[in-house]
Short mmCIF file of C-alpha atoms and ligand atoms in Angstrom, two decimals:
data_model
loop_
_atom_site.label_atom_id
_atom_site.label_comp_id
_atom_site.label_asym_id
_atom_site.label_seq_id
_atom_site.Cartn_x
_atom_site.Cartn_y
_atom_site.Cartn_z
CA UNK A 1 -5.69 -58.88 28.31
CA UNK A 2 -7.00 -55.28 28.92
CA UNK A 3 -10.58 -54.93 30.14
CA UNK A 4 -12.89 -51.73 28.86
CA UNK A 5 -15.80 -51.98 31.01
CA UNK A 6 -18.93 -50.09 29.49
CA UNK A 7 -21.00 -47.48 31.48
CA UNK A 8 -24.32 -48.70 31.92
CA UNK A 9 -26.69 -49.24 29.00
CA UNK A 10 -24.03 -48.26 26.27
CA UNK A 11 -23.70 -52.18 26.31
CA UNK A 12 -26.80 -52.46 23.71
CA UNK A 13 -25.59 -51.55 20.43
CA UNK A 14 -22.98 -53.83 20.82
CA UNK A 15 -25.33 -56.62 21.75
CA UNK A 16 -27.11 -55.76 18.23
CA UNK A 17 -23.81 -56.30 16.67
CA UNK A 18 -22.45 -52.52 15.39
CA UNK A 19 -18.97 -53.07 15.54
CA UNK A 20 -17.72 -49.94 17.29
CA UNK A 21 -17.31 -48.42 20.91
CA UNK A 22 -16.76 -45.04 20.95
CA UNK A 23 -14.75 -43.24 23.58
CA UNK A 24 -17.70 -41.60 25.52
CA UNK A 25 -19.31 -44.84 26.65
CA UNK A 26 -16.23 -46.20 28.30
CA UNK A 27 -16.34 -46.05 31.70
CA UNK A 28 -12.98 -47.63 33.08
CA UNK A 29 -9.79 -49.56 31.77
CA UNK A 30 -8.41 -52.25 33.44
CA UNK A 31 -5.13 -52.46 31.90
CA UNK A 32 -3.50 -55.88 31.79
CA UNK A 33 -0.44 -56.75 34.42
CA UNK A 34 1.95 -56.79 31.93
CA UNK A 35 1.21 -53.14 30.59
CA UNK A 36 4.34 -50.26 31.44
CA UNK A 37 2.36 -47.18 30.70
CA UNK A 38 -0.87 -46.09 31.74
CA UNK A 39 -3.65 -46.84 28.64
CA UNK A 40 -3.78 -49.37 26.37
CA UNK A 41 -1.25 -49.60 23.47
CA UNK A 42 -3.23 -48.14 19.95
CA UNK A 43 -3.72 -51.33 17.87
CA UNK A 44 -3.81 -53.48 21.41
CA UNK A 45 -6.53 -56.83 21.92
CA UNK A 46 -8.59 -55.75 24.34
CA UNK A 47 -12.12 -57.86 26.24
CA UNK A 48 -14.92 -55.05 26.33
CA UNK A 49 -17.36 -55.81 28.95
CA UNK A 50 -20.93 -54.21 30.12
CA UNK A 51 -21.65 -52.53 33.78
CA UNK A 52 -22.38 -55.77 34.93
CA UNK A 53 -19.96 -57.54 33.69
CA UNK A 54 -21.15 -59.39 30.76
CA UNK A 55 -18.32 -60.70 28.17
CA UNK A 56 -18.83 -58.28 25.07
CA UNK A 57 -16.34 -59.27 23.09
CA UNK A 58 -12.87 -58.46 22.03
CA UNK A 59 -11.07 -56.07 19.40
CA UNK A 60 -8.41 -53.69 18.64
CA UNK A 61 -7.76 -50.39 20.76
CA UNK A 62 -7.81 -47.37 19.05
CA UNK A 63 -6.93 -43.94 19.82
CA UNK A 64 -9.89 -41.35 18.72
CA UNK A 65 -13.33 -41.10 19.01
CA UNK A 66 -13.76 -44.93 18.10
CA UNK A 67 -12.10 -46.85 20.86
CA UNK A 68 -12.73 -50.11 20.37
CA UNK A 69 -13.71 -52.18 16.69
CA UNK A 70 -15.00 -55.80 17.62
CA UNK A 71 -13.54 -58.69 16.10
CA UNK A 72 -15.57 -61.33 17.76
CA UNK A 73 -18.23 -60.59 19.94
CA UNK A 74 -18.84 -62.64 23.07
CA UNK A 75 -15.52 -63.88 23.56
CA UNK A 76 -12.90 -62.69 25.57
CA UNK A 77 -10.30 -63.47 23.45
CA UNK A 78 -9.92 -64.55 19.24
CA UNK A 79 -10.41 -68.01 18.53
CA UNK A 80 -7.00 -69.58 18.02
CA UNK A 81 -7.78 -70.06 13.89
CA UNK A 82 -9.88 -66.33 13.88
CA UNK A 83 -8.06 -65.46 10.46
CA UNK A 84 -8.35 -68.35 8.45
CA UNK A 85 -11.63 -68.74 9.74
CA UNK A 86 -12.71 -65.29 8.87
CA UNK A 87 -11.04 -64.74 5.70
CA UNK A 88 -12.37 -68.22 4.45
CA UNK A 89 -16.19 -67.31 5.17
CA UNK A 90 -15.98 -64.27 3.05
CA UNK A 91 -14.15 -66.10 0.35
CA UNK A 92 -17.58 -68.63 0.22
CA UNK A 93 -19.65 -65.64 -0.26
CA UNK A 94 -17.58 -64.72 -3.44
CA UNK A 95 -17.74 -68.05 -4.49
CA UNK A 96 -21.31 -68.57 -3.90
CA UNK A 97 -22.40 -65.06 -5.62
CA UNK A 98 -20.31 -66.22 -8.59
CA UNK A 99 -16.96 -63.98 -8.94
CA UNK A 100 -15.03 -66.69 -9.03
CA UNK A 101 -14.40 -67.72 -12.67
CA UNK A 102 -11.69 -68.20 -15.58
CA UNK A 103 -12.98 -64.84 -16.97
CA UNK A 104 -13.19 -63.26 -14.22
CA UNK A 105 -9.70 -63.08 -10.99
CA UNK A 106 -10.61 -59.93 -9.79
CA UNK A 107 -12.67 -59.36 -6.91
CA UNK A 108 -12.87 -57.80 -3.21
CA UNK A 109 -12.32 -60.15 -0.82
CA UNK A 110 -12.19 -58.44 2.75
CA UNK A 111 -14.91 -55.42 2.98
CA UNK A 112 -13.81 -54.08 6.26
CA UNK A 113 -16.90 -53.91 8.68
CA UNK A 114 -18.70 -55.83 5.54
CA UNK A 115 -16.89 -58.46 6.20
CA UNK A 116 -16.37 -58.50 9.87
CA UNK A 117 -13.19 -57.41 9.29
CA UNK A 118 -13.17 -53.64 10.82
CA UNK A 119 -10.18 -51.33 9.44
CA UNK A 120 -9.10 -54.11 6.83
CA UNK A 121 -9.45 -53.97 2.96
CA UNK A 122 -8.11 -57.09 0.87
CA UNK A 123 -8.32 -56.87 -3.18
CA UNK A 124 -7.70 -60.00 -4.98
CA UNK A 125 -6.04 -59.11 -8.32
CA UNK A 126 -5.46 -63.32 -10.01
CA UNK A 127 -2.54 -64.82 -7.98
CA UNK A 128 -1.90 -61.33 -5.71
CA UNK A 129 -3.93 -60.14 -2.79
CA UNK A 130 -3.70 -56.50 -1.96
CA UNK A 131 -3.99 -55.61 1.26
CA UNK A 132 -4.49 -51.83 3.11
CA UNK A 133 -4.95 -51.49 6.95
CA UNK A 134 -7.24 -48.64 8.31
CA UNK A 135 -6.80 -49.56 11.32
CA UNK A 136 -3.25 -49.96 13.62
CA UNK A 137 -4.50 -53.19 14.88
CA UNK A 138 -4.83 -54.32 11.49
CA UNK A 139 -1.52 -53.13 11.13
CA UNK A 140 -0.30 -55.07 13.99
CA UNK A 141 -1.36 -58.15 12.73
CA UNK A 142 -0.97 -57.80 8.91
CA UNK A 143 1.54 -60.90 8.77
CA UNK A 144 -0.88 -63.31 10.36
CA UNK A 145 -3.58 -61.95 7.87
CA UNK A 146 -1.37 -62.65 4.48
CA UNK A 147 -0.60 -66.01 6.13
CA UNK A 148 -4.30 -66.96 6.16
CA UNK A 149 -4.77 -65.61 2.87
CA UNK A 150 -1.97 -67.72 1.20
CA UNK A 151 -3.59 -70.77 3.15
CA UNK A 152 -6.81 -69.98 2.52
CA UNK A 153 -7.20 -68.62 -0.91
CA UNK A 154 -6.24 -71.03 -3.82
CA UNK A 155 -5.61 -68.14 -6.50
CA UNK A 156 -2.94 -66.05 -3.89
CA UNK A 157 0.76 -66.68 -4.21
CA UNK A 158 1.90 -63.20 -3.02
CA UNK A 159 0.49 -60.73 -0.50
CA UNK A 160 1.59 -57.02 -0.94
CA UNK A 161 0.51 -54.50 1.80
CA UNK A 162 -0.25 -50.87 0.91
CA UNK A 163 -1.08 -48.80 4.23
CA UNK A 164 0.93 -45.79 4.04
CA UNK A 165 -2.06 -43.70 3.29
CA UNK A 166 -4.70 -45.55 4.71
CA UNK A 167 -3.18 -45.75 8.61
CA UNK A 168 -3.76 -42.78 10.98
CA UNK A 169 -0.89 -40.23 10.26
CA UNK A 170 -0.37 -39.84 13.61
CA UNK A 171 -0.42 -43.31 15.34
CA UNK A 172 2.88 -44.76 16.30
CA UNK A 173 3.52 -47.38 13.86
CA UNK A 174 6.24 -50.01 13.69
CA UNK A 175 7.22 -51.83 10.56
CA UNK A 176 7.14 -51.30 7.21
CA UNK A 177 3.61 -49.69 5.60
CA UNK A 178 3.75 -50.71 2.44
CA UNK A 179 6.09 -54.13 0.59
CA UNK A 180 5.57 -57.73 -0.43
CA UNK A 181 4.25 -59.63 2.79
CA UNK A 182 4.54 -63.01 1.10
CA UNK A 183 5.87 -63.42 -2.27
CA UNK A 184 5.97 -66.87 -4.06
CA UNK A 185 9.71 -67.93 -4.67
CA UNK A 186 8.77 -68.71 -7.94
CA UNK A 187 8.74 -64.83 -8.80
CA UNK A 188 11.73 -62.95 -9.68
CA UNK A 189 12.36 -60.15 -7.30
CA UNK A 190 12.35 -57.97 -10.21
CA UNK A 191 8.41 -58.43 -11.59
CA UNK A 192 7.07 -55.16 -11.70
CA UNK A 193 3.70 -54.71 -11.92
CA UNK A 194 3.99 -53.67 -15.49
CA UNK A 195 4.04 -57.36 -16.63
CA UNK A 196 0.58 -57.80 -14.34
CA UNK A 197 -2.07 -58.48 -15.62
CA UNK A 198 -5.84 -59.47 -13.92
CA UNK A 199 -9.71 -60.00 -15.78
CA UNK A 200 -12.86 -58.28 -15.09
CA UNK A 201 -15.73 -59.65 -16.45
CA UNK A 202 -13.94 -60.79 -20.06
CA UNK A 203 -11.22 -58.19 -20.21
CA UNK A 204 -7.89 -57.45 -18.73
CA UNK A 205 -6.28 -54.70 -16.30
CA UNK A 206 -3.07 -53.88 -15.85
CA UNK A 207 -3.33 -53.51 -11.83
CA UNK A 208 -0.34 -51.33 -10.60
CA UNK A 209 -0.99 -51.70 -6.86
CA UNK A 210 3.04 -50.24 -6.27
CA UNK A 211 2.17 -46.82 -8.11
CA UNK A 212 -1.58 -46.90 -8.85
CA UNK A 213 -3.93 -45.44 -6.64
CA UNK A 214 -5.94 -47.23 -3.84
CA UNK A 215 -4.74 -50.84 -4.13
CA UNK A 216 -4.66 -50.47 -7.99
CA UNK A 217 -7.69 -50.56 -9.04
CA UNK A 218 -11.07 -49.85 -8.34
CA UNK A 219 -13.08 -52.71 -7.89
CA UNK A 220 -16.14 -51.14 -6.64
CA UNK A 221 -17.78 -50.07 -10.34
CA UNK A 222 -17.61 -53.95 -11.96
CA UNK A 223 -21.46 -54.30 -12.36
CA UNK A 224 -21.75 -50.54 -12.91
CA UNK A 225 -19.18 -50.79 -15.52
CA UNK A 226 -21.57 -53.59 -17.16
CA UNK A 227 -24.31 -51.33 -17.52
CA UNK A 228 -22.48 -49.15 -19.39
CA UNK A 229 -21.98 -52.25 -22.01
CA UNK A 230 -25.73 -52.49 -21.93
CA UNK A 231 -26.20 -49.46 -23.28
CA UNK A 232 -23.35 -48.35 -25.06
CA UNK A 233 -23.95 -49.63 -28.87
CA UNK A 234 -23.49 -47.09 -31.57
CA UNK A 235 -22.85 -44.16 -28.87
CA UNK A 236 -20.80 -41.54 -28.29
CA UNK A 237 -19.37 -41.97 -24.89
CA UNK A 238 -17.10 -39.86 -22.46
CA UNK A 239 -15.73 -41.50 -19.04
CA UNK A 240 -14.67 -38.74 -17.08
CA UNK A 241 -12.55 -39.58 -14.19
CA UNK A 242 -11.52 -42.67 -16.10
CA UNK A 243 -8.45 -44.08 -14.20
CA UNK A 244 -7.57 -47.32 -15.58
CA UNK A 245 -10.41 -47.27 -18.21
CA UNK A 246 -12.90 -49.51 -16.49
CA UNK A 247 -15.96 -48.29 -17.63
CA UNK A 248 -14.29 -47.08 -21.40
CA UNK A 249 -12.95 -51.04 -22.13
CA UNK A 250 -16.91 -51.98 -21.80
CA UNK A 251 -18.52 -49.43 -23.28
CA UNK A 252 -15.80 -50.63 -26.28
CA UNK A 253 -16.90 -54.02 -25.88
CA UNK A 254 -20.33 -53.07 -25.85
CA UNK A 255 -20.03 -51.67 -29.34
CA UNK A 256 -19.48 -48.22 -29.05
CA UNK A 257 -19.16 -45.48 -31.99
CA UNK A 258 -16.40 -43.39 -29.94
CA UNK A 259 -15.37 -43.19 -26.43
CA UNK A 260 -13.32 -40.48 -25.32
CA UNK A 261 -11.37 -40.95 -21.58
CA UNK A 262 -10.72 -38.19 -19.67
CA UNK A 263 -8.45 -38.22 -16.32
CA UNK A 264 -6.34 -35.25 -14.64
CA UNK A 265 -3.44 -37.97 -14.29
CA UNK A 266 -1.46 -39.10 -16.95
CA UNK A 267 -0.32 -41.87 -15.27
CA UNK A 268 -4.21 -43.01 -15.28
CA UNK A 269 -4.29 -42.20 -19.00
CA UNK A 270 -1.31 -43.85 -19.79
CA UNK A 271 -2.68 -47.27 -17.89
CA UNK A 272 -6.23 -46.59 -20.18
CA UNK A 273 -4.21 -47.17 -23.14
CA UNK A 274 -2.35 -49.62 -22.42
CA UNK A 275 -5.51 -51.28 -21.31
CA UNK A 276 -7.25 -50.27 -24.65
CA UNK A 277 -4.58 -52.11 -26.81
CA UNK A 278 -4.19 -54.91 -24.42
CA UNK A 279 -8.23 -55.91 -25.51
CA UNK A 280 -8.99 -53.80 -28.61
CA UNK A 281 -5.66 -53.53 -30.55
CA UNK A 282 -7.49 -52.75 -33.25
CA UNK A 283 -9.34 -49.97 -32.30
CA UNK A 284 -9.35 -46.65 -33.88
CA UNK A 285 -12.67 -45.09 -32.16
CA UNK A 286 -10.83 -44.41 -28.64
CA UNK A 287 -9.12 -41.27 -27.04
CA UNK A 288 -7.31 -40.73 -24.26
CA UNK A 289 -6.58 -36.93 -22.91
CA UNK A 290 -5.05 -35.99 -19.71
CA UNK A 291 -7.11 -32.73 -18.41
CA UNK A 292 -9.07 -31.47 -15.30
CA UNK A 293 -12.61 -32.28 -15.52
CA UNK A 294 -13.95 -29.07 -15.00
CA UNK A 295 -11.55 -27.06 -17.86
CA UNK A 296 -12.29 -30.11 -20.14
CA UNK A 297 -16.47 -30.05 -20.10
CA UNK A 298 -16.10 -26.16 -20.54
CA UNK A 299 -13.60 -26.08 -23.39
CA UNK A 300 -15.79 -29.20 -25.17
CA UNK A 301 -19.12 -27.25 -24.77
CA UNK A 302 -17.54 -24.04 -26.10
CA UNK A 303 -16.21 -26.23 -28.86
CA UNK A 304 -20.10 -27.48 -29.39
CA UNK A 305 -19.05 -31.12 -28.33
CA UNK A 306 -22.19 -33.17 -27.50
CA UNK A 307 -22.29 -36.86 -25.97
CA UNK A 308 -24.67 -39.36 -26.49
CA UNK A 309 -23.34 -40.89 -22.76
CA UNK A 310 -21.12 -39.35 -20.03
CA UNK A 311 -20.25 -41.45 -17.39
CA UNK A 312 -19.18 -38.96 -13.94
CA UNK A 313 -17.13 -40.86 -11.67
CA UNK A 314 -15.06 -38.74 -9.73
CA UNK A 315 -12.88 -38.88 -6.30
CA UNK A 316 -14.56 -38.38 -3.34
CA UNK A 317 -15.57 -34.68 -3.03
CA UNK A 318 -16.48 -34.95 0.70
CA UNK A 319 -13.77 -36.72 2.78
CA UNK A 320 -15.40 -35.73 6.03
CA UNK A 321 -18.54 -33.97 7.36
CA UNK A 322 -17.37 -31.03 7.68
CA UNK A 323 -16.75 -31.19 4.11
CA UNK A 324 -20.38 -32.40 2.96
CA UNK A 325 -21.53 -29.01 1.97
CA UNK A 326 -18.91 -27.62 -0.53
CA UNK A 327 -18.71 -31.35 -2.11
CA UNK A 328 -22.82 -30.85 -2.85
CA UNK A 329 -22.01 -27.97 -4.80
CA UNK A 330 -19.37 -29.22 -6.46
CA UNK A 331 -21.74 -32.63 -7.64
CA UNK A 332 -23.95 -30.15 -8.89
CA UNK A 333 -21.56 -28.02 -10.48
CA UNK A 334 -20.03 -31.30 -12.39
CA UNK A 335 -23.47 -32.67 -13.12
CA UNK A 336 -24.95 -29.42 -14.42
CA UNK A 337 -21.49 -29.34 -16.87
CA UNK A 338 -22.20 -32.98 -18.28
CA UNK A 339 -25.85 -32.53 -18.18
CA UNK A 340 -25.82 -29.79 -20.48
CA UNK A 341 -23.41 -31.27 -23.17
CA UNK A 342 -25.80 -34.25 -23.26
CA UNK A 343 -27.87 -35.36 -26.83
CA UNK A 344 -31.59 -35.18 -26.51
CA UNK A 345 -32.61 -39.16 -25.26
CA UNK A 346 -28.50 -39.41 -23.84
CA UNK A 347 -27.78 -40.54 -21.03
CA UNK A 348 -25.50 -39.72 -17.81
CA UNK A 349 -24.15 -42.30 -15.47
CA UNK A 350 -23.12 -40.09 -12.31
CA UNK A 351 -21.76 -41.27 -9.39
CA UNK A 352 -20.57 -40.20 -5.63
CA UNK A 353 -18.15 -42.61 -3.33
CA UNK A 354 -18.09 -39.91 -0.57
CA UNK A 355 -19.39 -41.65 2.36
CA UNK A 356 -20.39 -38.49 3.92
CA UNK A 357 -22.21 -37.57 1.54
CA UNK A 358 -26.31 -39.50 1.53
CA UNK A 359 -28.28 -41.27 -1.38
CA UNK A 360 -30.62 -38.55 -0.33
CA UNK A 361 -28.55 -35.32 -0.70
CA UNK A 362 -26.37 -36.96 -3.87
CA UNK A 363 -30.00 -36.89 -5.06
CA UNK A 364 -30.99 -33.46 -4.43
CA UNK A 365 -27.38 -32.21 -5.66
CA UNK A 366 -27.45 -33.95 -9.24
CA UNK A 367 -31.48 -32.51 -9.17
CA UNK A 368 -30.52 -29.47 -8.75
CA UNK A 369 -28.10 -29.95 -10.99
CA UNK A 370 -31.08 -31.04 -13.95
CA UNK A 371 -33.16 -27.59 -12.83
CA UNK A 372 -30.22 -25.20 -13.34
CA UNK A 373 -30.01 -25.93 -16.77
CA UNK A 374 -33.48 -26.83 -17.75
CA UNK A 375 -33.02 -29.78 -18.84
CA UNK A 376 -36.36 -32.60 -18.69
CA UNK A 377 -34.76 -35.34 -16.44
CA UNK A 378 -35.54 -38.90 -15.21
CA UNK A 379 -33.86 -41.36 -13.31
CA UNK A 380 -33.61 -45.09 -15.05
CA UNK A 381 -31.28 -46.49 -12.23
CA UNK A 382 -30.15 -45.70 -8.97
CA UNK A 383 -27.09 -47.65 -8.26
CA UNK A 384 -24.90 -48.50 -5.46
CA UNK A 385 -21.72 -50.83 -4.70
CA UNK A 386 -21.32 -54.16 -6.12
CA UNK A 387 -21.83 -57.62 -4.04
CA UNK A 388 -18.09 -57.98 -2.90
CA UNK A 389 -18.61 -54.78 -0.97
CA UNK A 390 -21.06 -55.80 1.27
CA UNK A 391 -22.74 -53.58 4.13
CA UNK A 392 -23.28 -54.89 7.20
CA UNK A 393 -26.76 -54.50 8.37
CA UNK A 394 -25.85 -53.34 11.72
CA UNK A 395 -23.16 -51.56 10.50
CA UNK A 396 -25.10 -48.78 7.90
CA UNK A 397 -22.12 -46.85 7.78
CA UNK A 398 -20.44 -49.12 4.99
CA UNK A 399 -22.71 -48.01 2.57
CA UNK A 400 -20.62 -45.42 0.39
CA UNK A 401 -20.86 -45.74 -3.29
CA UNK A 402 -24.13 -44.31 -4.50
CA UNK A 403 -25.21 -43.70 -8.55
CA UNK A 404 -27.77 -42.50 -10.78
CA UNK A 405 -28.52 -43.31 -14.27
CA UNK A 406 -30.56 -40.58 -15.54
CA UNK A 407 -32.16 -40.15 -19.27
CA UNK A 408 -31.93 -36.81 -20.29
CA UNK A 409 -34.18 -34.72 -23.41
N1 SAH B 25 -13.95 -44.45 -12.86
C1 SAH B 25 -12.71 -45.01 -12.39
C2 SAH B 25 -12.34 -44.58 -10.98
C3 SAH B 25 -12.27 -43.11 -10.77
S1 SAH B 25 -11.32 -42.63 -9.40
C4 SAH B 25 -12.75 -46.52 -12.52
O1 SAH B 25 -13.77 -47.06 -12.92
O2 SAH B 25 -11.74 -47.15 -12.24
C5 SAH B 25 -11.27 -40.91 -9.61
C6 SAH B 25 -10.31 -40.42 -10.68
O3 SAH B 25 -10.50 -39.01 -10.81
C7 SAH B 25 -8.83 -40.60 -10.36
O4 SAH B 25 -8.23 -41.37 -11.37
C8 SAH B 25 -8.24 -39.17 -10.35
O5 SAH B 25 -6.96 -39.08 -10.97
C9 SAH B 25 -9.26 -38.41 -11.16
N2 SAH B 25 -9.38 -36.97 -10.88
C10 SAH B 25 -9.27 -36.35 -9.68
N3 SAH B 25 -9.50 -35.02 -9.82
C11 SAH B 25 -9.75 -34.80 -11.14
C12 SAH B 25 -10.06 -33.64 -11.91
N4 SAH B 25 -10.16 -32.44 -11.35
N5 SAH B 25 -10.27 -33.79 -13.22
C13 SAH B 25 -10.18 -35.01 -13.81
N6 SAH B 25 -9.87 -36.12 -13.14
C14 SAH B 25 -9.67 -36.04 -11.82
#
């Protein structure tokens, strides 16, 4: 196997378990006997050690300013069962935090870095694991990965892989990107996703991991999405950003008096009512409207509209650092919109999933937000990503999905 070797002292934040190397502290690379060219292969297995050559531990080459992601630390190479054994620890935590229940088939079960999984993301929707590689190494081994996850996870029959936006554009990449890995024989070749179905809590998604966006669904807002029930009896809701409908099937559940979804796709408002009939065929308090965000808030308030609870969930505005700044002003912008079409004692559920962007400055962006239009605000929850998305301490950087409920007069 390749050998990185370290230059001295950038050895210690790998001894404290962060899960990177980045270019800069390499100092030389020993490529393996067998190698033709003259640097590792992009996705490669290669043993990182220190200065003084201490065993680091081993992981997948990259090409950028990340180098190296550990798999295992202080080995030089995987275990021979590193898969199963990995994949089955994180489906124990799921078990143990109870997500895994008749009512409930729909969880994440690989969090990346979370997980100890760096540049891998697997979504369980009932008998299908999804399955998107961030990383080429991932990549490389994505076959041995749905292999452990039939093995390993009772509910999976069929393993479907969903990379081509997730790997780096530029990487050279054999294989397919995105296509059944595994697919139980007893399926016709023909099931679309349109027959799938998967429960949340109670209710039930139509997933469409081969269109949808993601790997179908977002999974991240389940206990979010709950608080909305909490609270939602006898109100006037509006989920903008909907998608599927998450958070407008509970706030139905939870009783109520209208709930208008709002999404620039139609393909997202199409899946919200099909989801809406699916649980509440009977409902008559329930709209669905395809329209950008912005246009829609400023044609409502013109039209006098007022909500009793908004929910603000949108894309991430910051993709990037360099994008942090412009993505501030445009949570403020959004939260000044919704803030303003808010009933006296309403409330507004807002939300940021840009990494980039800090609890801290999502903070100061939906505050500023509160001041512009003079409104008297205070913050009832601050919320964050659910239990199957779990951040590893040494690892901060996994920490994304940030959210405040605030009470407005
Ligand atoms: N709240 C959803 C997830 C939202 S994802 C859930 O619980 O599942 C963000 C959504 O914002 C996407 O569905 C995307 O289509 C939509 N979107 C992106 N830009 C938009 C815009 N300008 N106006 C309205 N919706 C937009």
């Amino acid at each position: 196997m390749t050998t990185i070797y370290l230059k001295p002292k950038k050895e210690e934040s790998l001894k404290r378990f962060h899960p990177w190397v980045f270019s800069g502290a390499i100092a030389r690379v020993v490529l393996d006997a067998k190698h033709q060219g003259d640097a590792p292969e992009e996705g490669e297995l290669v043993c990182v050690r220190s200065a003084a050559n201490e065993v680091l531990g081993v992981g997948h080459w990259q090409v950028g300013s990340i180098a190296v992601r550990i798999l295992a630390f202080g080995v030089e190479e995987l275990p021979k069962d590193f898969w199963a054994e990995r994949i089955r620890a994180a489906y124990q935590v799921r078990e143990a935090i109870g997500l895994i229940r008749p009512d409930n088939n729909t969880f994440r079960l690989i969090h990346g870095e979370g997980d100890f999984l760096p540049g891998l993301i697997v979504d369980v929707y009932a008998d299908t694991a999804v399955v998107q590689a961030h990383s080429v190494g991932m990549h490389v081994c994505r076959n041995e990965i749905a292999e452990a996850l039939m093995h390993e996870i009772p509910q999976v029959k069929n393993v479907y892989y969903k990379s081509d936006d997730t790997l780096p554009f530029k990487a050279p990449i054999e294989g397919e990107k995105v296509g059944y890995l595994l697919r139980n024989t007893g399926i016709p070749e023909s099931r679309d996703t349109e027959e799938f179905w998967s429960t949340e809590n109670g209710l039930s998604f139509r997933i469409d991991w081969l269109r949808g966006q993601k790997t179908g669904f977002f999974v991240d807002q389940r206990e979010n999405r709950a608080l909305v029930e909490r609270y939602a009896k006898g109100k006037d809701v509006l989920n903008m950003f909907c998608y599927t409908g998450g958070f407008s099937l509970y706030a139905l559940r939870g009783g109520a008096k209208s709930v208008d979804s709002v999404d620039v796709s139609q393909k997202a408002i199409d899946l919200v009512n099909v989801n809406v009939a699916k649980n509440f065929p009977k409902a008559t308090n329930h709209t669905a409207v395809a329209a950008d965000a912005f246009e829609y808030l400023t044609k409502q308030k013109g039209e006098g509209k007022t909500y009793d609870l908004i929910i603000l969930d949108p894309p991430a505005f910051a993709k990037h650092r360099d994008a942090v700044k412009n993505a501030l002003r445009g949570y403020q912008r959004i939260n000044a919109k919704a803030i303003e079409m808010i009933r006296k004692g309403g409330l507004l559920f807002t939300f940021s999933c840009s990494q980039a962007v800090d609890k801290e400055a999502f903070r100061l962006a939906v505050f500023s937000a509160a001041a512009q239009v003079g409104r008297k605000v205070r913050i009832l929850h601050q919320l964050h990503q659910p239990q199957d998305h779990p951040i590893n301490i040494y690892h901060p950087e996994g920490e994304y999905l940030k959210g405040l409920v605030l009470y407005v007069e």
